[in-house]
Coordinates of C-alpha atoms in Angstrom, one line a residue:
M1 CA -29.6 -40.6 -74.4
S2 CA -26.9 -38.0 -75.0
H3 CA -27.5 -36.7 -78.5
V4 CA -24.8 -34.7 -80.2
P5 CA -26.0 -32.9 -83.4
A6 CA -23.7 -33.7 -86.3
N7 CA -23.6 -30.1 -87.3
D8 CA -22.3 -29.0 -83.9
V9 CA -19.3 -31.3 -83.9
K10 CA -16.0 -29.9 -85.4
P11 CA -13.1 -32.3 -86.0
E12 CA -9.9 -31.3 -84.2
N13 CA -7.8 -32.5 -87.1
S14 CA -8.2 -30.6 -90.4
G15 CA -8.5 -32.3 -93.8
R16 CA -9.7 -35.7 -94.8
N17 CA -8.3 -37.6 -91.8
G18 CA -10.2 -35.4 -89.3
E19 CA -13.5 -35.8 -91.3
R20 CA -13.0 -39.5 -91.6
S21 CA -12.3 -39.8 -87.9
L22 CA -15.4 -37.8 -87.0
R23 CA -17.5 -39.9 -89.3
Y24 CA -16.4 -43.1 -87.6
W25 CA -17.1 -41.7 -84.2
L26 CA -20.6 -40.6 -85.2
A27 CA -21.2 -44.1 -86.8
L28 CA -20.2 -45.7 -83.5
G29 CA -22.6 -43.3 -81.6
A30 CA -25.4 -44.2 -84.0
L31 CA -25.1 -47.9 -83.0
G32 CA -26.2 -47.0 -79.5
V33 CA -29.0 -44.6 -80.5
V34 CA -30.3 -45.4 -84.0
Y35 CA -29.9 -49.2 -84.0
G36 CA -30.8 -50.2 -80.5
D37 CA -34.4 -51.2 -81.3
I38 CA -33.8 -53.0 -84.6
G39 CA -30.6 -54.5 -83.1
T40 CA -32.5 -56.3 -80.3
S41 CA -35.1 -57.8 -82.8
P42 CA -33.2 -61.1 -83.0
L43 CA -34.3 -61.8 -79.4
Y44 CA -37.9 -62.4 -80.6
A45 CA -38.4 -62.0 -84.3
V46 CA -37.5 -65.5 -85.5
K47 CA -39.2 -67.2 -82.5
E48 CA -42.5 -65.5 -83.2
C49 CA -42.6 -67.0 -86.7
F50 CA -42.9 -70.5 -85.2
V51 CA -44.5 -70.2 -81.8
S52 CA -47.0 -67.4 -82.2
T53 CA -50.7 -67.9 -82.9
H54 CA -50.1 -67.7 -86.7
G55 CA -46.7 -69.4 -86.5
V56 CA -45.8 -72.1 -89.0
E57 CA -44.4 -75.6 -88.4
P58 CA -40.5 -75.4 -88.1
I59 CA -39.8 -77.7 -91.1
A60 CA -37.0 -77.0 -93.6
A61 CA -39.2 -75.5 -96.3
N62 CA -40.8 -73.0 -93.8
V63 CA -37.4 -72.1 -92.2
M64 CA -35.9 -71.3 -95.6
G65 CA -39.0 -69.3 -96.6
V66 CA -39.0 -67.3 -93.3
L67 CA -35.3 -66.5 -93.6
S68 CA -35.9 -65.4 -97.2
L69 CA -38.7 -63.1 -96.1
F70 CA -36.4 -61.6 -93.4
F71 CA -33.6 -60.9 -95.9
W72 CA -35.8 -59.2 -98.4
A73 CA -37.8 -57.3 -95.7
L74 CA -34.5 -55.8 -94.4
T75 CA -33.3 -55.1 -98.0
L76 CA -36.5 -53.5 -99.3
V77 CA -37.6 -51.6 -96.3
I78 CA -34.3 -50.5 -94.6
V79 CA -31.8 -50.4 -97.5
I80 CA -34.0 -49.1 -100.4
K81 CA -36.9 -47.3 -98.6
Y82 CA -35.3 -45.6 -95.6
L83 CA -31.6 -45.4 -96.4
T84 CA -32.1 -44.5 -100.1
F85 CA -35.3 -42.4 -100.2
V86 CA -36.8 -41.5 -96.8
M87 CA -33.6 -40.0 -95.4
R88 CA -33.5 -37.6 -98.3
A89 CA -36.7 -36.0 -96.9
D90 CA -35.0 -34.0 -94.3
N91 CA -36.0 -30.6 -92.7
R92 CA -32.7 -28.7 -92.8
G93 CA -30.8 -31.9 -91.8
E94 CA -33.4 -33.1 -89.2
G95 CA -35.6 -36.1 -89.7
G96 CA -38.5 -37.8 -87.9
S97 CA -42.3 -37.6 -88.1
M98 CA -42.6 -34.1 -86.5
A99 CA -39.8 -32.8 -88.7
L100 CA -41.6 -34.3 -91.7
L101 CA -44.9 -32.7 -90.5
A102 CA -43.2 -29.3 -90.1
L103 CA -41.8 -29.7 -93.7
L104 CA -45.3 -30.3 -95.0
L105 CA -46.7 -27.3 -93.1
S106 CA -44.0 -25.0 -94.4
R107 CA -45.4 -25.1 -98.0
P108 CA -49.0 -25.6 -99.2
V109 CA -49.7 -29.1 -100.5
Q110 CA -52.1 -28.9 -103.3
T111 CA -55.6 -28.1 -101.8
L112 CA -56.4 -27.2 -98.2
R113 CA -58.2 -30.5 -97.8
T114 CA -55.2 -32.4 -99.0
R115 CA -53.0 -30.4 -96.7
Q116 CA -55.3 -31.1 -93.7
A117 CA -55.3 -34.8 -94.6
A118 CA -51.5 -34.9 -94.7
V119 CA -51.4 -33.2 -91.2
V120 CA -53.8 -35.7 -89.7
I121 CA -52.0 -38.6 -91.2
G122 CA -48.7 -37.2 -89.9
L123 CA -50.1 -36.7 -86.4
F124 CA -51.4 -40.3 -86.3
G125 CA -48.0 -41.5 -87.4
T126 CA -46.4 -39.6 -84.6
S127 CA -49.0 -41.0 -82.2
L128 CA -48.3 -44.5 -83.3
L129 CA -44.6 -43.9 -82.8
L130 CA -45.2 -42.7 -79.2
S131 CA -47.3 -45.8 -78.5
D132 CA -44.4 -47.8 -80.0
G133 CA -42.2 -46.2 -77.4
M134 CA -44.4 -47.7 -74.7
I135 CA -44.1 -51.2 -76.1
T136 CA -40.4 -51.2 -77.0
P137 CA -39.0 -51.2 -73.4
A138 CA -41.5 -53.8 -72.3
I139 CA -40.9 -56.3 -75.1
T140 CA -37.1 -55.9 -75.4
V141 CA -36.4 -56.2 -71.7
L142 CA -38.9 -59.0 -71.2
S143 CA -37.5 -61.0 -74.2
A144 CA -33.9 -60.6 -72.9
V145 CA -34.8 -61.7 -69.4
E146 CA -36.7 -64.7 -70.8
G147 CA -33.3 -66.2 -71.6
L148 CA -33.1 -67.3 -68.0
E149 CA -35.9 -69.8 -68.8
V150 CA -33.6 -71.4 -71.4
A151 CA -31.0 -72.0 -68.7
T152 CA -33.5 -73.7 -66.4
P153 CA -37.3 -73.6 -66.0
L154 CA -36.7 -72.8 -62.3
F155 CA -36.2 -69.1 -63.3
R156 CA -39.6 -68.9 -65.0
P157 CA -41.4 -67.3 -61.9
V158 CA -38.8 -64.5 -61.6
V159 CA -38.9 -63.4 -65.3
V160 CA -41.7 -60.9 -64.8
P161 CA -40.5 -59.5 -61.4
V162 CA -36.9 -59.0 -62.8
T163 CA -38.3 -57.3 -65.9
L164 CA -40.4 -55.0 -63.8
G165 CA -37.4 -54.1 -61.6
I166 CA -35.2 -53.3 -64.6
L167 CA -37.9 -51.1 -66.2
L168 CA -38.6 -49.3 -62.9
F169 CA -34.9 -48.6 -62.4
L170 CA -34.6 -47.4 -66.0
F171 CA -37.5 -44.9 -65.8
L172 CA -36.5 -43.6 -62.3
A173 CA -33.0 -42.9 -63.6
Q174 CA -34.2 -40.7 -66.4
K175 CA -34.3 -37.5 -64.2
R176 CA -30.5 -37.8 -63.7
G177 CA -29.8 -37.6 -67.4
T178 CA -27.8 -40.1 -69.4
G179 CA -24.7 -38.1 -70.4
D180 CA -22.4 -40.1 -68.2
I181 CA -23.4 -43.5 -69.6
G182 CA -24.4 -42.4 -73.1
A183 CA -20.8 -42.5 -74.2
V184 CA -20.7 -46.3 -73.6
F185 CA -23.9 -47.1 -75.6
G186 CA -22.1 -47.1 -79.0
P187 CA -19.3 -49.4 -77.9
A188 CA -21.7 -51.7 -76.0
M189 CA -23.9 -52.1 -79.1
F190 CA -20.8 -52.8 -81.3
I191 CA -20.0 -55.6 -78.9
W192 CA -23.6 -56.8 -79.1
F193 CA -23.7 -56.9 -82.9
S194 CA -20.3 -58.6 -83.0
V195 CA -21.3 -61.3 -80.5
I196 CA -24.7 -62.1 -82.2
G197 CA -23.0 -62.1 -85.6
L198 CA -20.3 -64.6 -84.4
L199 CA -22.9 -66.8 -82.7
G200 CA -24.9 -67.0 -85.9
L201 CA -21.8 -67.6 -88.0
S202 CA -20.9 -70.6 -85.9
W203 CA -24.2 -72.3 -86.8
I204 CA -24.1 -71.2 -90.5
W205 CA -20.7 -73.0 -90.7
R206 CA -22.5 -76.2 -89.5
E207 CA -25.5 -75.7 -91.8
P208 CA -24.3 -73.7 -94.8
R209 CA -27.4 -74.6 -96.9
I210 CA -29.3 -72.0 -94.9
L211 CA -27.5 -69.3 -97.1
E212 CA -29.6 -70.5 -100.0
A213 CA -32.5 -68.6 -98.4
V214 CA -31.2 -65.4 -99.9
N215 CA -32.9 -66.6 -103.1
P216 CA -36.5 -65.0 -103.2
Y217 CA -37.6 -68.3 -104.7
Y218 CA -37.9 -69.7 -101.2
A219 CA -40.2 -66.9 -100.2
V220 CA -42.4 -67.6 -103.2
V221 CA -42.5 -71.3 -102.4
F222 CA -43.4 -70.5 -98.8
F223 CA -46.4 -68.4 -99.8
A224 CA -47.5 -71.0 -102.3
G225 CA -47.3 -73.8 -99.7
N226 CA -48.9 -71.9 -96.8
Q227 CA -51.2 -69.5 -98.7
W228 CA -53.3 -67.4 -96.3
H229 CA -51.5 -68.7 -93.3
G230 CA -48.2 -67.7 -94.9
F231 CA -49.5 -64.2 -95.5
L232 CA -50.6 -63.8 -91.9
L233 CA -47.1 -64.7 -90.9
L234 CA -45.9 -61.4 -92.2
G235 CA -47.3 -60.0 -89.0
A236 CA -44.4 -61.7 -87.3
V237 CA -41.8 -61.1 -90.0
V238 CA -42.3 -57.3 -89.6
L239 CA -40.6 -57.6 -86.2
C240 CA -37.2 -57.9 -87.9
I241 CA -37.6 -54.3 -89.1
T242 CA -39.1 -52.7 -86.0
G243 CA -37.1 -49.6 -85.1
C244 CA -36.6 -48.6 -88.7
E245 CA -38.1 -45.1 -88.0
A246 CA -35.1 -44.4 -85.8
L247 CA -32.9 -44.2 -88.9
Y248 CA -34.9 -41.2 -90.0
A249 CA -35.7 -39.7 -86.6
D250 CA -32.1 -39.5 -85.5
M251 CA -30.7 -38.3 -88.8
G252 CA -30.1 -34.8 -87.5
H253 CA -28.0 -36.1 -84.6
F254 CA -25.5 -38.1 -86.7
G255 CA -26.0 -37.4 -90.4
R256 CA -26.9 -39.6 -93.3
G257 CA -23.3 -40.8 -93.9
P258 CA -22.5 -42.2 -90.4
I259 CA -25.9 -43.9 -90.1
R260 CA -25.5 -45.6 -93.4
L261 CA -21.9 -46.5 -92.6
A262 CA -23.0 -48.1 -89.3
W263 CA -25.7 -50.1 -91.1
Y264 CA -23.6 -51.5 -93.9
V265 CA -20.5 -52.2 -91.8
V266 CA -21.9 -53.5 -88.5
V267 CA -25.7 -53.7 -88.2
F268 CA -26.7 -55.4 -91.5
P269 CA -24.0 -58.1 -91.4
G270 CA -24.6 -58.7 -87.6
L271 CA -28.4 -59.1 -88.1
L272 CA -28.1 -61.3 -91.2
L273 CA -25.6 -63.6 -89.6
N274 CA -27.7 -64.0 -86.5
Y275 CA -31.0 -64.5 -88.3
F276 CA -29.5 -67.1 -90.7
G277 CA -27.7 -68.7 -87.7
Q278 CA -31.1 -69.1 -85.9
G279 CA -32.5 -70.6 -89.1
A280 CA -29.5 -73.0 -89.1
V281 CA -30.0 -74.1 -85.5
I282 CA -33.7 -74.8 -86.2
L283 CA -32.7 -76.9 -89.2
A284 CA -30.2 -78.8 -87.1
R285 CA -32.3 -79.3 -83.9
G286 CA -35.9 -79.1 -85.1
A287 CA -38.9 -77.9 -83.1
E288 CA -37.2 -77.8 -79.7
A289 CA -34.9 -75.0 -81.0
A290 CA -37.8 -73.0 -82.4
V291 CA -39.0 -72.2 -78.9
N292 CA -36.2 -69.7 -78.4
P293 CA -33.6 -70.0 -81.1
F294 CA -31.6 -66.9 -80.2
Y295 CA -30.4 -68.3 -76.9
I296 CA -29.9 -71.8 -78.2
L297 CA -27.3 -70.4 -80.5
A298 CA -25.0 -70.0 -77.5
P299 CA -23.1 -72.8 -75.9
G300 CA -24.0 -73.6 -72.3
W301 CA -21.1 -71.7 -70.7
L302 CA -22.0 -68.5 -72.6
L303 CA -25.7 -68.5 -71.8
Y304 CA -25.7 -66.4 -68.6
P305 CA -23.2 -63.8 -70.0
L306 CA -25.4 -63.6 -73.2
V307 CA -28.5 -63.0 -71.0
G308 CA -26.6 -60.1 -69.3
L309 CA -25.4 -58.7 -72.7
A310 CA -29.0 -59.0 -74.1
T311 CA -30.4 -57.2 -71.1
A312 CA -27.9 -54.4 -71.5
A313 CA -28.7 -54.1 -75.2
S314 CA -32.4 -54.0 -74.4
I315 CA -31.9 -51.2 -71.9
I316 CA -30.0 -49.3 -74.5
A317 CA -32.8 -49.8 -77.0
S318 CA -35.3 -48.7 -74.4
Q319 CA -33.3 -45.7 -73.5
A320 CA -33.2 -44.6 -77.1
M321 CA -36.9 -44.9 -77.5
I322 CA -37.6 -43.0 -74.2
S323 CA -35.3 -40.2 -75.2
G324 CA -37.0 -40.1 -78.6
A325 CA -40.4 -39.8 -76.9
F326 CA -39.1 -36.8 -74.9
S327 CA -37.9 -35.2 -78.1
L328 CA -41.2 -35.8 -79.8
A329 CA -43.1 -34.3 -76.9
Q330 CA -41.0 -31.2 -77.1
Q331 CA -41.4 -30.9 -80.8
A332 CA -45.2 -31.3 -80.5
M333 CA -45.3 -28.5 -77.9
Q334 CA -43.3 -26.1 -80.1
L335 CA -45.5 -26.8 -83.1
G336 CA -48.6 -26.2 -81.1
Y337 CA -50.0 -29.7 -81.0
S338 CA -49.5 -30.4 -77.3
P339 CA -50.0 -28.6 -73.9
R340 CA -46.9 -27.4 -72.2
W341 CA -45.0 -30.1 -70.3
T342 CA -42.1 -29.7 -67.9
V343 CA -38.9 -29.7 -69.9
I344 CA -35.8 -30.2 -67.9
H345 CA -32.4 -29.9 -69.6
T346 CA -30.2 -32.6 -68.0
S347 CA -26.9 -31.4 -69.6
E348 CA -25.3 -28.0 -69.8
E349 CA -22.8 -29.2 -72.4
T350 CA -25.1 -31.2 -74.7
R351 CA -27.9 -29.4 -76.4
G352 CA -31.1 -31.4 -76.8
Q353 CA -30.6 -33.8 -73.8
I354 CA -33.9 -33.3 -72.0
Y355 CA -36.2 -35.0 -69.5
V356 CA -40.0 -34.6 -69.5
P357 CA -41.3 -35.9 -66.2
E358 CA -45.0 -36.2 -67.3
I359 CA -44.0 -38.2 -70.4
N360 CA -41.7 -40.4 -68.4
F361 CA -44.4 -41.2 -65.9
L362 CA -46.8 -42.0 -68.7
L363 CA -44.3 -44.3 -70.4
M364 CA -43.4 -46.0 -67.1
T365 CA -47.0 -46.7 -66.2
A366 CA -47.7 -48.1 -69.7
C367 CA -44.6 -50.3 -69.8
L368 CA -45.2 -51.8 -66.3
G369 CA -48.8 -52.3 -67.1
L370 CA -48.0 -54.1 -70.4
V371 CA -45.6 -56.4 -68.7
L372 CA -48.1 -57.3 -66.0
A373 CA -50.9 -57.7 -68.5
F374 CA -49.1 -59.7 -71.2
R375 CA -46.4 -61.4 -69.1
Q376 CA -44.6 -62.9 -72.2
S377 CA -42.8 -61.3 -75.1
T378 CA -44.9 -63.5 -77.5
N379 CA -48.1 -61.9 -76.2
L380 CA -46.6 -58.4 -76.7
A381 CA -45.4 -59.1 -80.3
A382 CA -48.9 -58.6 -81.8
A383 CA -49.1 -55.0 -80.4
Y384 CA -45.5 -54.3 -81.4
G385 CA -45.9 -55.4 -85.0
L386 CA -49.1 -53.4 -85.6
A387 CA -47.5 -50.2 -84.3
A388 CA -44.4 -50.6 -86.4
S389 CA -46.2 -51.5 -89.6
G390 CA -48.7 -48.6 -89.1
T391 CA -45.8 -46.1 -88.7
M392 CA -44.0 -47.4 -91.8
T393 CA -47.2 -47.2 -93.9
I394 CA -47.8 -43.6 -92.9
T395 CA -44.2 -42.6 -93.7
S396 CA -44.7 -43.9 -97.2
I397 CA -47.8 -41.8 -97.6
L398 CA -46.1 -38.6 -96.3
L399 CA -43.1 -39.3 -98.5
C400 CA -45.4 -39.0 -101.5
F401 CA -46.5 -35.6 -100.3
V402 CA -42.9 -34.5 -99.9
M403 CA -41.9 -35.8 -103.3
T404 CA -44.7 -33.8 -105.1
G405 CA -44.9 -30.7 -102.8
H406 CA -41.2 -30.2 -102.1
W407 CA -39.1 -32.1 -104.6
G408 CA -41.2 -31.1 -107.5
W409 CA -41.7 -34.6 -108.8
K410 CA -44.5 -35.5 -111.1
W411 CA -47.4 -37.4 -109.5
W412 CA -46.9 -40.5 -111.6
K413 CA -43.2 -40.7 -110.6
A414 CA -44.0 -40.2 -106.9
F415 CA -46.8 -42.8 -107.0
L416 CA -44.5 -45.3 -108.8
I417 CA -41.8 -45.1 -106.1
T418 CA -44.0 -44.7 -103.0
G419 CA -46.5 -47.2 -104.4
M420 CA -43.9 -49.9 -104.3
F421 CA -43.1 -49.0 -100.6
F422 CA -46.8 -48.7 -99.7
S423 CA -47.5 -52.2 -101.2
V424 CA -44.9 -53.8 -99.0
D425 CA -45.9 -51.8 -95.9
S426 CA -49.6 -52.4 -96.4
M427 CA -49.0 -56.2 -96.6
F428 CA -47.3 -56.1 -93.2
L429 CA -50.1 -53.8 -91.9
V430 CA -53.0 -56.0 -93.2
A431 CA -51.3 -59.2 -91.8
N432 CA -51.1 -57.5 -88.4
L433 CA -54.7 -56.4 -88.4
S434 CA -55.6 -60.0 -87.6
K435 CA -53.9 -59.6 -84.3
I436 CA -56.1 -56.7 -83.1
L437 CA -57.9 -58.9 -80.5
H438 CA -54.6 -60.4 -79.4
G439 CA -52.9 -57.1 -78.3
G440 CA -52.9 -55.2 -81.6
W441 CA -55.7 -53.0 -80.1
F442 CA -53.2 -51.3 -77.7
P443 CA -51.3 -49.1 -80.2
L444 CA -54.5 -48.3 -82.1
V445 CA -56.2 -47.1 -78.9
M446 CA -53.2 -45.3 -77.6
G447 CA -52.3 -43.8 -81.0
G448 CA -55.9 -42.7 -81.6
G449 CA -56.1 -41.2 -78.2
I450 CA -52.9 -39.2 -78.5
C451 CA -53.9 -38.1 -82.0
V452 CA -57.3 -36.8 -80.7
I453 CA -55.5 -34.9 -77.9
M454 CA -53.0 -33.3 -80.3
T455 CA -55.7 -32.2 -82.8
T456 CA -58.0 -31.0 -80.0
W457 CA -55.3 -28.9 -78.5
K458 CA -54.4 -27.3 -81.8
A459 CA -58.1 -26.5 -82.6
G460 CA -58.7 -25.3 -79.0
Q461 CA -55.7 -23.0 -79.1
A462 CA -56.9 -21.5 -82.4
A463 CA -60.4 -20.9 -80.8
V464 CA -58.8 -19.2 -77.7
G465 CA -56.6 -17.1 -80.0
E466 CA -59.6 -16.0 -82.0
K467 CA -61.5 -15.0 -78.8
I468 CA -58.4 -13.0 -77.6
R469 CA -58.1 -11.3 -80.9
S470 CA -61.7 -10.3 -80.9
G471 CA -61.3 -8.6 -77.5
S472 CA -58.0 -6.8 -78.4
V473 CA -57.2 -3.6 -80.1
S474 CA -54.5 -2.9 -82.7
L475 CA -51.1 -2.0 -81.4
E476 CA -51.2 1.2 -83.5
A477 CA -54.4 2.3 -81.8
F478 CA -53.1 1.5 -78.4
M479 CA -49.9 3.5 -79.0
K480 CA -52.0 6.6 -80.0
D481 CA -54.0 6.2 -76.8
V482 CA -50.8 6.1 -74.8
E483 CA -49.6 9.3 -76.4
K484 CA -52.9 11.0 -75.6
T485 CA -53.5 9.8 -72.0
N486 CA -49.9 10.4 -70.8
L487 CA -50.2 7.8 -68.0
P488 CA -47.8 8.0 -65.0
R489 CA -44.5 6.0 -65.6
V490 CA -42.7 4.1 -62.9
R491 CA -39.1 2.8 -62.8
G492 CA -38.2 -0.5 -64.3
T493 CA -39.0 -2.7 -67.3
A494 CA -42.3 -4.5 -67.9
V495 CA -42.4 -7.5 -70.3
F496 CA -45.7 -8.5 -71.8
M497 CA -46.0 -11.7 -73.9
T498 CA -48.0 -11.4 -77.1
S499 CA -49.0 -14.0 -79.7
N500 CA -49.8 -11.4 -82.3
P501 CA -47.3 -8.5 -82.8
G502 CA -50.0 -6.5 -84.5
L503 CA -52.3 -6.4 -81.4
A504 CA -51.9 -5.0 -78.0
P505 CA -51.8 -7.9 -75.5
L506 CA -54.9 -8.3 -73.4
V507 CA -52.8 -8.5 -70.3
L508 CA -51.4 -5.0 -71.1
L509 CA -54.9 -3.7 -71.6
H510 CA -56.0 -5.1 -68.3
H511 CA -52.9 -3.7 -66.6
V512 CA -53.6 -0.2 -67.9
K513 CA -57.3 -0.4 -67.1
H514 CA -56.9 -1.5 -63.5
N515 CA -53.5 0.0 -62.5
K516 CA -53.5 3.1 -64.6
V517 CA -49.8 3.2 -64.8
L518 CA -46.9 2.1 -67.1
H519 CA -43.3 1.2 -66.6
E520 CA -40.7 3.6 -68.0
K521 CA -39.7 0.8 -70.4
V522 CA -42.3 -1.7 -71.9
I523 CA -41.3 -4.7 -73.9
L524 CA -43.9 -6.5 -76.0
L525 CA -42.4 -10.0 -76.6
S526 CA -43.6 -12.2 -79.4
L527 CA -42.3 -15.8 -79.7
V528 CA -42.7 -17.5 -83.1
T529 CA -42.1 -21.2 -83.8
E530 CA -40.7 -21.7 -87.3
N531 CA -41.2 -24.9 -89.2
V532 CA -37.4 -25.6 -89.1
P533 CA -35.4 -27.4 -86.4
K534 CA -33.3 -24.6 -85.1
V535 CA -33.0 -20.8 -85.6
P536 CA -29.8 -19.1 -84.4
V537 CA -30.5 -16.3 -81.8
R538 CA -28.7 -13.7 -84.0
E539 CA -31.1 -14.5 -86.9
G540 CA -34.3 -14.9 -84.9
V541 CA -34.3 -11.9 -82.5
K542 CA -35.5 -8.5 -83.9
V543 CA -36.1 -5.3 -81.9
K544 CA -38.3 -2.5 -83.0
D545 CA -38.5 0.9 -81.2
L546 CA -42.2 1.9 -81.0
G547 CA -41.5 5.2 -79.2
H548 CA -42.7 6.3 -75.8
G549 CA -40.5 3.7 -74.1
F550 CA -42.2 0.8 -75.9
Y551 CA -40.3 -1.9 -77.8
L552 CA -41.5 -4.8 -79.9
V553 CA -39.3 -7.8 -79.7
T554 CA -39.9 -10.8 -82.0
A555 CA -38.0 -14.0 -81.4
A556 CA -38.1 -16.9 -83.8
Y557 CA -37.0 -20.4 -82.7
G558 CA -37.1 -23.9 -84.2
F559 CA -39.4 -26.7 -83.2
M560 CA -36.4 -28.5 -81.6
Q561 CA -35.5 -25.6 -79.4
S562 CA -36.8 -24.5 -76.0
P563 CA -37.6 -20.8 -75.7
N564 CA -35.6 -18.9 -73.0
V565 CA -37.0 -15.4 -72.4
P566 CA -34.1 -14.1 -70.2
Q567 CA -31.6 -15.2 -72.8
I568 CA -33.6 -13.4 -75.5
L569 CA -33.7 -10.2 -73.5
R570 CA -30.0 -10.5 -72.7
Y571 CA -29.3 -10.6 -76.5
C572 CA -31.6 -7.6 -77.0
E573 CA -29.2 -5.5 -74.8
S574 CA -26.5 -6.2 -77.4
L575 CA -28.9 -4.9 -80.1
G576 CA -29.2 -1.5 -78.2
L577 CA -32.2 -2.2 -75.9
E578 CA -30.4 -1.2 -72.8
G579 CA -31.6 -2.3 -69.4
A580 CA -33.9 -5.0 -70.8
L581 CA -33.1 -7.2 -67.8
K582 CA -32.7 -4.5 -65.2
D583 CA -35.5 -4.4 -62.6
T584 CA -37.7 -6.4 -64.9
S585 CA -41.3 -7.6 -64.2
Y586 CA -43.1 -10.2 -66.4
Y587 CA -46.8 -9.8 -66.9
L588 CA -48.6 -13.0 -67.9
G589 CA -52.3 -13.8 -68.4
R590 CA -53.8 -16.7 -66.6
V591 CA -56.7 -17.7 -68.8
A592 CA -59.6 -19.8 -67.4
V593 CA -61.3 -21.7 -70.3
L594 CA -64.9 -22.6 -69.8
A595 CA -66.6 -25.2 -72.0
T596 CA -70.1 -24.1 -72.8
P597 CA -72.9 -25.7 -74.7
K598 CA -72.8 -22.9 -77.3
R599 CA -72.3 -24.0 -80.9
S600 CA -68.8 -23.5 -82.2
A601 CA -66.1 -25.1 -84.4
L602 CA -65.3 -27.5 -81.5
S603 CA -67.8 -30.2 -80.5
K604 CA -68.9 -30.3 -76.9
W605 CA -66.8 -33.3 -75.9
R606 CA -63.7 -31.8 -77.5
K607 CA -64.3 -28.6 -75.5
Q608 CA -64.3 -30.6 -72.3
I609 CA -61.1 -32.3 -73.2
F610 CA -59.4 -29.0 -74.2
A611 CA -60.6 -27.3 -70.9
V612 CA -59.0 -30.1 -68.9
L613 CA -55.8 -30.0 -70.9
Y614 CA -55.6 -26.2 -70.6
R615 CA -56.2 -26.3 -66.9
N616 CA -53.4 -28.8 -66.3
A617 CA -50.9 -27.4 -68.7
R618 CA -47.6 -26.3 -67.1
P619 CA -47.3 -22.6 -66.2
A620 CA -45.6 -20.3 -68.7
T621 CA -42.9 -19.3 -66.2
A622 CA -41.3 -22.8 -66.2
F623 CA -41.7 -23.3 -69.9
F624 CA -40.2 -20.0 -70.9
R625 CA -37.7 -20.1 -68.1
I626 CA -39.0 -16.9 -66.6
P627 CA -37.9 -16.2 -63.0
A628 CA -41.0 -17.0 -60.9
N629 CA -40.3 -14.3 -58.4
R630 CA -40.6 -11.6 -61.1
V631 CA -44.0 -12.7 -62.5
I632 CA -47.3 -10.9 -62.1
E633 CA -50.3 -12.7 -63.4
L634 CA -53.6 -11.2 -64.4
G635 CA -56.6 -13.5 -64.7
M636 CA -59.2 -13.6 -67.5
Q637 CA -62.0 -15.9 -68.5
I638 CA -62.8 -17.2 -72.0
E639 CA -65.9 -19.2 -72.9
L640 CA -65.8 -21.6 -75.8

């Protein structure tokens, strides 16, 4: 998806008219990115309340109760929790689980143990969100294509093959970027919300009594009548709010105002009209309509066009989740919680539009496997609901840390607000736990596995860094040695990457030890990731002359930026470091990590995982955009 940061867009017209016009355009863009997932929920949310394992009988009392639960879930979770409170917890305008984690890392949160707990919770939330990204394309496309069955049962055998074909095409097209088609996503979703709203309104006109479901009394009566069975149905009700994390995650691309504007003007009315319309059609036609009430809303002549529109909407929702997964992977790399992946920038004009082949392959394999394994959207709904409710619950917990650690709220005040959110989220979560054996295990297994990988990589990198530091000498001592030995100097510039500006890089020490020569100009480059989304080059790059032809360059960048070493050196020339890119050689260390049975901070099995990850991480040349034909690698071995 083509993401355009709100802060980077300048209105052509000055004054209020220009600002208003920009806000409308951003709101339209938000429809295609932020609301694709939640916007396609009507395809399956109401249906699951009546046909799933824990579904209820489609009688009038139950229909009114379910619709009341839908209305209040959307109001409490989306309107009050996310739009009013969560979107205030931004990291310099950026939102999302990794931005929230960076925000927590930027300032101590009470005790070290509390801080570590917050980090682990945040990482597991990110992991669940990634597993959610595997399920979203599968369930949305599958539920859209299932509309063919409503037209005629003859299409039933082709639903799965058609779904697989659409998903395969979607993932294979990622490497081309989505800049050309991204511009139509917003208008397409505007048409989608308009159509589903009008379809619902036509049935509300026939059964206006369905509007009484706004009264929470019907939800209370529903729980009283169905008791434990009614509570378990919350596992299906949560499907109406899946995708709510996107409101927060994409805040930096569009801003709070446009996202809220799109919700109140287009999304909320469209969803409510469609949900209440589905309730009305079930009241009018009974059990036969409950099998797939969304498509039964449409008259016969509109069914096939509606299937096509639903498929387009599901592709847009899937694209937004895939692009979000790429962005999460990049942020995890920059914050040190993931190995280096291949990051390809698919647009020269739009910053942040990236393609990560390894993540794309992982998502494609998972989505195709899910469709083949579950074969029906109803079977996938259990896995989807658990991932969504788990992510929502974790967001409430992290919001409490932000309120106390960053907003300066008293604990009782933070607990009062987040406790209300947590009570709602936890009810959805507990209701979904009953579905673990019916597909809910998938996000737990995938989320747990991703979380283990991220924490293992972080701990392993810390262990490797400690080993390197123990074998290094201070930069001050090394410079004194250079002055004494007076090594021969050769023409050109040598760049050595260093993770600690206070120490001489091991690669430099190996180079001097074996080659006994130095270039006439030596640049020690230290890249630092800040816990902020973006750092301008003019603010992040610093040059220090160490004497004897040595220069220390420190370059800070945000967790949403990709480091570009040649660009940094080019900027250094404007700061007075002449010839930084002239006849330049880059010296990198290729470290071989060996997992040994020696006791250390890492357990044996985590050492094995880290060694495999380290061995398969992408080379630094591609990640830092260093010209491969100018790189010299020196090998070293580290035992953990």
